[in-house]
Coordinates of C-alpha atoms in Angstrom, one line a residue:
M1 CA 0.0 0.0 0.0
Q2 CA 1.5 3.3 -1.1
L3 CA 1.8 6.0 1.6
Q4 CA 1.4 8.8 -1.0
S5 CA -1.8 7.2 -2.3
V6 CA -3.3 6.9 1.2
K7 CA -2.4 10.5 2.1
F8 CA -4.1 11.7 -1.1
L9 CA -7.2 9.6 -0.2
F10 CA -7.3 11.1 3.3
A11 CA -6.9 14.6 2.1
G12 CA -9.6 14.1 -0.5
Y13 CA -12.1 12.8 2.1
L14 CA -11.3 15.7 4.5
G15 CA -11.6 18.2 1.7
I16 CA -15.0 16.9 0.6
I17 CA -16.2 16.7 4.2
L18 CA -15.2 20.3 4.8
I19 CA -17.0 21.4 1.6
G20 CA -20.1 19.6 2.7
T21 CA -19.8 21.2 6.2
F22 CA -19.7 24.7 4.8
L23 CA -22.6 24.0 2.5
L24 CA -24.8 22.5 5.2
A25 CA -24.0 25.5 7.5
L26 CA -25.5 27.9 5.0
P27 CA -29.0 29.3 5.9
P28 CA -30.8 27.9 2.8
M29 CA -29.8 24.4 3.9
Y30 CA -31.7 24.2 7.1
H31 CA -35.1 25.1 8.8
T32 CA -33.9 25.1 12.4
N33 CA -30.6 26.3 13.8
V34 CA -27.7 24.1 12.6
S35 CA -24.3 24.9 14.2
F36 CA -20.9 24.3 12.6
I37 CA -20.4 21.2 14.7
D38 CA -23.9 19.9 13.7
A39 CA -23.0 20.5 10.0
L40 CA -19.5 18.9 10.4
F41 CA -20.9 15.8 12.1
T42 CA -23.7 15.5 9.4
S43 CA -21.1 15.9 6.6
V44 CA -18.8 13.2 8.1
S45 CA -21.7 10.8 8.7
S46 CA -22.9 11.4 5.1
M47 CA -19.5 11.1 3.4
T48 CA -18.7 7.9 5.4
C49 CA -22.2 6.5 4.6
T50 CA -22.8 6.0 8.3
G51 CA -26.2 7.5 9.1
L52 CA -25.7 8.5 12.7
I53 CA -27.6 11.8 13.1
I54 CA -27.7 14.6 15.6
K55 CA -30.2 16.6 13.5
N56 CA -33.4 15.2 12.0
T57 CA -32.7 15.1 8.2
G58 CA -36.3 15.4 7.3
I59 CA -37.3 18.2 9.7
D60 CA -34.1 20.2 10.3
F61 CA -32.8 20.3 6.7
T62 CA -34.4 21.8 3.7
F63 CA -34.6 20.1 0.3
Y64 CA -31.2 21.7 -0.6
G65 CA -29.7 20.4 2.6
Q66 CA -31.0 17.0 2.0
L67 CA -29.7 17.2 -1.6
V68 CA -26.2 17.9 -0.2
I69 CA -26.5 15.0 2.2
I70 CA -27.5 12.5 -0.4
C71 CA -24.8 13.7 -2.8
L72 CA -22.2 13.2 -0.1
V73 CA -23.7 9.7 0.5
Q74 CA -23.4 8.8 -3.2
L75 CA -19.9 10.2 -3.4
G76 CA -18.8 8.4 -0.2
G77 CA -20.4 5.1 -1.3
F78 CA -18.8 5.0 -4.7
G79 CA -15.5 6.6 -3.6
H80 CA -14.3 10.0 -4.5
M81 CA -11.3 8.6 -6.4
S82 CA -13.5 6.5 -8.7
M83 CA -15.6 9.6 -9.2
A84 CA -12.5 11.6 -10.2
G85 CA -11.6 8.7 -12.6
I86 CA -15.1 8.9 -14.2
L87 CA -14.8 12.6 -14.7
Y88 CA -11.4 12.1 -16.4
I89 CA -13.0 9.5 -18.7
L90 CA -16.0 11.6 -19.6
I91 CA -14.0 14.7 -20.5
G92 CA -11.7 12.5 -22.7
K93 CA -8.6 12.8 -20.5
R94 CA -6.5 9.7 -20.4
L95 CA -5.5 8.5 -16.9
S96 CA -1.8 8.1 -16.4
S97 CA -0.3 4.9 -15.0
S98 CA 0.2 6.6 -11.6
E99 CA -3.4 7.9 -11.5
K100 CA -4.7 4.5 -12.4
D101 CA -2.5 2.8 -9.7
L102 CA -3.8 5.4 -7.2
I103 CA -7.4 4.5 -7.9
N104 CA -6.6 0.8 -7.8
V105 CA -5.1 1.1 -4.4
V106 CA -7.6 3.4 -2.6
E107 CA -10.8 2.0 -4.1
N108 CA -10.0 -1.8 -3.8
L109 CA -10.6 -2.4 -7.4
N110 CA -8.2 -5.4 -7.3
N111 CA -7.3 -5.0 -11.0
N112 CA -4.1 -6.8 -11.9
S113 CA -3.9 -4.8 -15.1
L114 CA -3.8 -1.0 -15.0
N115 CA -5.4 -1.0 -18.5
G116 CA -8.5 -2.5 -16.9
I117 CA -9.1 0.4 -14.5
N118 CA -11.1 2.5 -16.9
R119 CA -13.4 -0.5 -17.7
A120 CA -13.6 -1.4 -14.0
I121 CA -14.7 2.1 -13.0
L122 CA -17.3 2.4 -15.8
N123 CA -18.7 -1.1 -15.0
A124 CA -19.0 -0.2 -11.3
L125 CA -20.7 3.1 -12.3
I126 CA -23.2 1.4 -14.6
F127 CA -23.9 -1.3 -12.0
V128 CA -24.6 1.4 -9.3
L129 CA -26.9 3.4 -11.6
I130 CA -28.8 0.3 -12.7
I131 CA -29.5 -0.9 -9.1
E132 CA -30.3 2.6 -7.8
V133 CA -32.7 3.3 -10.8
I134 CA -34.4 -0.1 -10.2
G135 CA -34.8 0.9 -6.5
M136 CA -36.2 4.3 -7.4
A137 CA -38.7 2.7 -9.9
L138 CA -40.0 0.5 -7.1
L139 CA -40.0 3.1 -4.3
I140 CA -41.2 6.3 -6.1
P141 CA -44.8 4.9 -6.9
Y142 CA -45.0 3.4 -3.4
F143 CA -44.0 6.5 -1.5
T144 CA -46.2 8.7 -3.8
Y145 CA -49.1 6.5 -2.8
K146 CA -48.2 6.5 0.9
L147 CA -47.3 10.2 1.2
G148 CA -50.2 11.3 -1.1
N149 CA -48.0 13.8 -3.0
L150 CA -46.1 13.2 -6.2
S151 CA -43.2 15.5 -5.6
D152 CA -42.7 14.2 -2.1
G153 CA -43.0 10.6 -3.4
I154 CA -40.4 11.2 -6.1
W155 CA -37.9 12.7 -3.7
A156 CA -38.4 10.1 -1.0
G157 CA -38.0 7.3 -3.6
I158 CA -34.8 8.8 -5.0
F159 CA -33.3 9.6 -1.6
H160 CA -34.1 6.2 0.0
S161 CA -32.9 4.2 -3.0
I162 CA -29.5 5.9 -3.0
S163 CA -29.3 5.8 0.8
A164 CA -30.2 2.1 1.1
F165 CA -27.9 0.9 -1.7
N166 CA -25.0 2.9 -0.3
N167 CA -25.7 1.5 3.2
S168 CA -26.0 4.9 4.8
G169 CA -29.2 4.7 6.8
F170 CA -30.2 8.3 6.2
T171 CA -33.9 8.9 5.8
I172 CA -35.9 12.1 5.1
L173 CA -39.1 10.8 6.7
D174 CA -39.9 12.6 10.0
K175 CA -40.1 9.4 12.0
G176 CA -37.8 7.4 9.7
L177 CA -39.0 3.9 8.7
L178 CA -40.6 3.3 12.1
P179 CA -44.2 3.7 10.7
Y180 CA -43.4 1.0 8.1
Q181 CA -42.7 -1.8 10.5
S182 CA -45.6 -3.9 9.2
D183 CA -45.0 -2.9 5.6
I184 CA -43.7 -6.0 3.8
F185 CA -42.8 -4.0 0.6
I186 CA -40.6 -1.5 2.3
N187 CA -39.0 -4.2 4.4
I188 CA -38.1 -6.3 1.4
V189 CA -37.0 -3.6 -1.1
I190 CA -34.8 -1.7 1.4
S191 CA -33.2 -4.9 2.7
L192 CA -32.4 -6.1 -0.9
L193 CA -30.8 -2.7 -1.8
V194 CA -28.8 -2.9 1.4
I195 CA -27.6 -6.4 0.8
I196 CA -26.6 -5.8 -2.8
G197 CA -24.7 -2.7 -1.8
S198 CA -22.9 -4.5 1.0
L199 CA -21.6 -7.3 -1.2
G200 CA -19.2 -5.0 -3.0
Y201 CA -19.3 -3.8 -6.6
L202 CA -16.8 -6.4 -7.8
S203 CA -18.6 -9.3 -6.3
S204 CA -22.0 -8.0 -7.5
I205 CA -20.8 -7.4 -11.0
E206 CA -19.1 -10.9 -11.1
I207 CA -22.3 -12.6 -9.9
S208 CA -24.3 -10.7 -12.6
N209 CA -21.8 -11.7 -15.3
F210 CA -21.8 -15.3 -14.0
C211 CA -25.6 -15.6 -14.1
Y212 CA -25.7 -14.0 -17.6
S213 CA -23.1 -16.4 -19.0
S214 CA -24.7 -19.4 -17.4
I215 CA -28.1 -18.6 -19.0
R216 CA -26.5 -17.7 -22.3
Y217 CA -24.5 -20.9 -22.6
N218 CA -27.2 -23.1 -21.3
R219 CA -30.1 -21.8 -23.4
F220 CA -28.7 -20.1 -26.5
I221 CA -25.3 -21.6 -27.3
K222 CA -24.9 -25.3 -28.3
G223 CA -21.8 -27.4 -28.1
K224 CA -19.1 -27.6 -25.4
K225 CA -19.7 -25.1 -22.7
P226 CA -16.8 -23.4 -20.8
K227 CA -16.4 -24.1 -17.2
L228 CA -17.9 -21.1 -15.4
R229 CA -16.5 -20.3 -11.9
L230 CA -16.8 -17.5 -9.4
S231 CA -13.6 -16.1 -7.9
L232 CA -12.6 -17.1 -4.4
N233 CA -13.3 -13.5 -3.2
T234 CA -16.9 -13.5 -4.4
R235 CA -17.6 -17.0 -3.1
I236 CA -16.3 -16.0 0.4
V237 CA -18.4 -12.8 0.3
V238 CA -21.6 -14.5 -0.8
S239 CA -21.4 -17.6 1.4
L240 CA -20.4 -15.7 4.5
S241 CA -22.9 -12.9 3.9
I242 CA -25.7 -15.5 3.8
I243 CA -24.4 -17.2 7.0
L244 CA -24.2 -13.9 8.8
L245 CA -27.6 -12.9 7.6
I246 CA -29.2 -16.1 8.9
A247 CA -27.3 -15.8 12.2
G248 CA -28.5 -12.2 12.6
I249 CA -32.1 -13.3 11.9
I250 CA -31.8 -16.0 14.6
N251 CA -30.2 -13.5 17.0
V252 CA -33.1 -11.1 16.7
L253 CA -35.8 -13.8 16.8
V254 CA -34.4 -15.6 19.8
F255 CA -33.9 -12.6 22.0
E256 CA -36.7 -10.3 20.8
W257 CA -39.5 -12.7 20.1
Q258 CA -41.2 -12.0 23.5
K259 CA -39.9 -8.4 23.7
T260 CA -39.8 -5.9 20.8
L261 CA -41.5 -8.4 18.4
S262 CA -44.1 -9.6 20.8
M263 CA -47.1 -7.6 19.6
I264 CA -46.8 -8.3 15.8
P265 CA -47.9 -11.4 13.7
F266 CA -45.6 -14.3 13.0
W267 CA -44.7 -13.4 9.4
E268 CA -44.0 -9.8 10.4
K269 CA -41.6 -11.1 13.0
I270 CA -39.7 -13.0 10.4
V271 CA -39.6 -10.1 7.9
N272 CA -38.6 -7.6 10.6
A273 CA -35.8 -9.9 11.8
F274 CA -34.6 -10.2 8.2
F275 CA -34.6 -6.4 7.8
M276 CA -32.8 -5.8 11.1
S277 CA -30.2 -8.5 10.3
A278 CA -29.4 -6.9 6.9
S279 CA -29.5 -3.4 8.4
Y280 CA -27.4 -3.8 11.5
R281 CA -24.5 -5.4 9.7
T282 CA -24.1 -2.5 7.3
A283 CA -26.9 0.0 6.8
G284 CA -28.4 1.4 10.0
F285 CA -32.1 1.7 9.1
N286 CA -34.6 1.2 12.0
I287 CA -37.8 -0.5 11.3
F288 CA -38.7 -0.5 15.0
D289 CA -37.4 1.2 18.1
I290 CA -34.2 -0.7 19.1
S291 CA -33.8 1.3 22.3
G292 CA -35.8 -1.6 23.8
F293 CA -33.4 -4.2 22.5
D294 CA -32.4 -6.9 24.9
D295 CA -28.8 -6.5 26.1
R296 CA -27.9 -9.9 24.6
T297 CA -29.2 -8.7 21.2
M298 CA -27.1 -5.5 21.5
F299 CA -24.0 -7.5 22.5
F300 CA -24.1 -9.9 19.6
S301 CA -25.1 -7.1 17.2
T302 CA -21.8 -5.4 17.8
F303 CA -20.0 -8.4 16.4
F304 CA -22.1 -8.4 13.2
M305 CA -21.5 -4.7 12.8
L306 CA -17.7 -5.0 13.2
I307 CA -17.5 -7.7 10.6
G308 CA -19.4 -5.5 8.0
G309 CA -19.7 -6.3 4.3
G310 CA -17.6 -7.2 1.3
P311 CA -14.5 -5.4 0.2
G312 CA -14.7 -2.8 -2.6
G313 CA -18.3 -1.8 -1.8
T314 CA -20.3 0.6 0.4
A315 CA -20.0 -1.3 3.7
S316 CA -17.2 -1.0 6.2
G317 CA -16.1 -3.1 9.1
I318 CA -13.2 -5.5 9.0
K319 CA -14.9 -7.1 6.0
V320 CA -16.3 -10.7 5.6
T321 CA -13.2 -11.8 3.7
T322 CA -11.0 -10.8 6.7
F323 CA -13.2 -12.7 9.1
A324 CA -13.2 -15.8 6.9
I325 CA -9.3 -15.8 6.8
L326 CA -9.1 -15.3 10.5
V327 CA -11.4 -18.3 11.0
A328 CA -9.4 -20.4 8.6
L329 CA -6.2 -19.3 10.4
S330 CA -7.6 -20.4 13.8
I331 CA -8.6 -23.8 12.4
A332 CA -5.2 -24.3 10.8
I333 CA -3.4 -23.4 14.1
V334 CA -5.6 -25.8 16.1
K335 CA -5.1 -28.6 13.6
N336 CA -1.3 -27.8 13.4
R337 CA -1.5 -27.2 9.6
K338 CA 0.8 -24.8 7.7
D339 CA -1.6 -24.0 4.9
I340 CA -4.4 -21.6 5.4
V341 CA -7.3 -23.0 3.3
V342 CA -10.6 -21.3 2.5
L343 CA -13.1 -23.0 0.2
G344 CA -10.5 -25.3 -1.3
R345 CA -7.9 -22.5 -2.0
N346 CA -4.6 -21.8 -0.2
I347 CA -4.4 -18.2 1.0
P348 CA -1.0 -16.5 0.6
P349 CA 0.9 -15.7 3.9
D350 CA 1.0 -11.9 3.2
I351 CA -2.9 -11.9 2.9
V352 CA -3.2 -13.8 6.1
S353 CA -0.8 -11.4 7.9
K354 CA -2.7 -8.4 6.5
A355 CA -6.1 -9.9 7.7
F356 CA -4.7 -10.5 11.2
C357 CA -3.2 -7.0 11.3
V358 CA -6.6 -5.4 10.3
F359 CA -8.3 -7.3 13.1
I360 CA -5.8 -6.3 15.8
I361 CA -5.7 -2.6 14.8
A362 CA -9.5 -2.5 14.5
L363 CA -9.9 -4.1 17.9
V364 CA -7.5 -1.4 19.4
Y365 CA -9.3 1.5 17.7
F366 CA -12.7 0.2 18.8
L367 CA -11.9 -0.7 22.4
V368 CA -9.8 2.5 23.1
S369 CA -12.5 4.7 21.6
T370 CA -15.3 3.0 23.6
F371 CA -13.2 3.5 26.8
L372 CA -12.7 7.2 26.0
L373 CA -16.5 7.6 25.4
S374 CA -17.2 6.0 28.7
V375 CA -14.8 8.5 30.3
F376 CA -16.3 11.6 28.6
E377 CA -19.9 10.4 28.7
P378 CA -20.1 9.0 32.3
D379 CA -23.9 9.4 32.5
I380 CA -24.6 6.9 29.7
R381 CA -24.6 3.1 30.2
F382 CA -21.6 1.3 28.9
L383 CA -23.4 -1.2 26.6
P384 CA -25.2 1.6 24.5
L385 CA -21.8 3.3 24.2
L386 CA -20.2 0.1 23.0
F387 CA -23.0 -0.3 20.5
E388 CA -22.6 3.3 19.3
S389 CA -18.8 2.8 18.9
A390 CA -19.3 -0.3 16.9
S391 CA -21.9 1.4 14.7
A392 CA -19.7 4.4 14.0
F393 CA -16.5 2.4 13.4
S394 CA -18.3 0.0 11.0
T395 CA -20.2 2.9 9.5
T396 CA -23.4 1.1 10.2
G397 CA -25.4 4.0 11.7
L398 CA -27.6 2.0 14.1
S399 CA -28.1 3.6 17.5
M400 CA -30.0 3.1 20.7
G401 CA -31.3 6.6 20.2
D402 CA -31.5 9.8 22.3
G403 CA -35.1 9.0 23.4
G404 CA -36.5 10.4 20.1
I405 CA -35.6 10.0 16.4
L406 CA -32.0 11.1 16.8
S407 CA -28.9 8.9 17.5
L408 CA -27.5 8.5 21.0
C409 CA -24.5 10.7 20.0
A410 CA -26.9 13.6 19.9
N411 CA -26.6 13.6 23.7
F412 CA -22.7 13.6 23.5
N413 CA -20.6 16.6 24.4
I414 CA -18.1 17.9 21.8
V415 CA -15.3 15.5 22.8
G416 CA -17.7 12.6 22.4
L417 CA -18.8 13.8 18.9
F418 CA -15.2 14.1 17.8
I419 CA -14.4 10.5 19.0
V420 CA -17.4 9.3 16.9
M421 CA -16.3 11.3 13.9
F422 CA -12.8 9.8 14.2
L423 CA -14.3 6.3 14.3
M424 CA -16.5 7.0 11.2
I425 CA -13.6 8.4 9.1
S426 CA -11.1 5.6 10.1
G427 CA -13.7 3.0 9.4
K428 CA -14.5 4.4 6.0
I429 CA -10.9 4.9 4.8
G430 CA -9.8 1.5 6.1
I431 CA -7.9 0.4 9.1
L432 CA -4.5 -0.2 7.5
A433 CA -4.7 2.9 5.3
F434 CA -5.8 5.2 8.1
T435 CA -3.0 3.9 10.5
L436 CA -0.4 4.2 7.7
I437 CA -1.1 8.0 7.6
F438 CA 0.2 8.4 11.2
I439 CA 3.0 5.8 11.4
G440 CA 4.4 6.4 7.9
G441 CA 5.7 3.9 5.4
A442 CA 8.3 1.1 5.7
K443 CA 11.9 2.2 6.2
T444 CA 15.0 0.4 5.1
K445 CA 16.1 -2.0 7.7
Y446 CA 19.9 -2.4 8.3
T447 CA 19.8 -4.4 11.5
Q448 CA 18.9 -8.0 11.8
Y449 CA 18.1 -9.3 15.3
P450 CA 18.8 -12.8 16.6
Q451 CA 15.8 -15.2 16.6
E452 CA 14.5 -16.7 19.9
R453 CA 11.3 -18.6 20.6
V454 CA 8.7 -17.7 23.3
L455 CA 6.0 -19.8 24.9
I456 CA 2.4 -19.4 23.7

């Protein structure tokens, strides 16, 4: 990972966040008073696609303020470096090798060939637009019917489609999605947008191409068919995402069946559990008030949030691929095997080391930040603070709430707010990249120390 690339990425994010802050602080952007800190926090939460709010997006911000927020969400979800690459392509300017390499590094495009960066960026853009337009086509008529106003319905459909696909959790409805708890349509559509966005652009595009090729060769082309196969990365992302989704559903159903889900019919329980499982891993939408969550649900939810989604997509966390490698590493150590095997493939040692490093650094960031929050916010219970920290660090956006529609951090003092903003930015940029900014790159080593074993 190149230090210069990471510094450029960090500077770009900070620059866009500050531009968003100054825009949101302008009088045409808000109905009620919005301070500079309010605007800064909202800009950080938008750009990192988190969704933690200290101002009600639907009430406190005007249409122009909401437009700035959703533009930041879209830019943060796709990545500002990829956006810059798209602009270069559209105006006909050729990307240099160094510019392509920079985009490849900071946006996790995983392209072995720099010549494929242009195509990878455009494929990702086309995929994003197709999914978001489909989401809009489904949500606009529905919100128009529900809200009883065409313009409100159009804006709500556009906003929530972008917000859901980019896993941001922002909503412009006064009470969020709480009034739609029993609405099967909203539960399913929003959940599917969240899940597709959390898989990562590369995996989603690969799955689409795989399905298209399978249908094409099976139905329209005769003769010997080529062997179609998904990459290991995509197979890990899909299989583990399904496992975690099911585990999240079970977690909600077991601990909330007689609590927050007790007053609704059986099938609504299942659909709500599905929605929450998809949401509290990556997105942050609330379909019911989670302030009444059982402590056990909250505790296990922090693990799902910290794992997050697939690499190269809109979700953060340590990523499901990192989690899969850590599990494989543990199994190999217990069985005294040298090879780290995942789904029949041997993982290179440098990837294993990187996964373990991501986990350790993420754990340090998360635990230290939670401890600091408990110091500066002594009047708030520790478990809700733990939940808020995990939500900010994984850019999930779920919160136990301030007693109303806002996030718990709306009750934080300025120190607590800056801790949360630090977590959101570090989680969005990436653990290794963010840490590299402060510790610098590798230096030439001239000293070799003697080797000695220690007991484990």
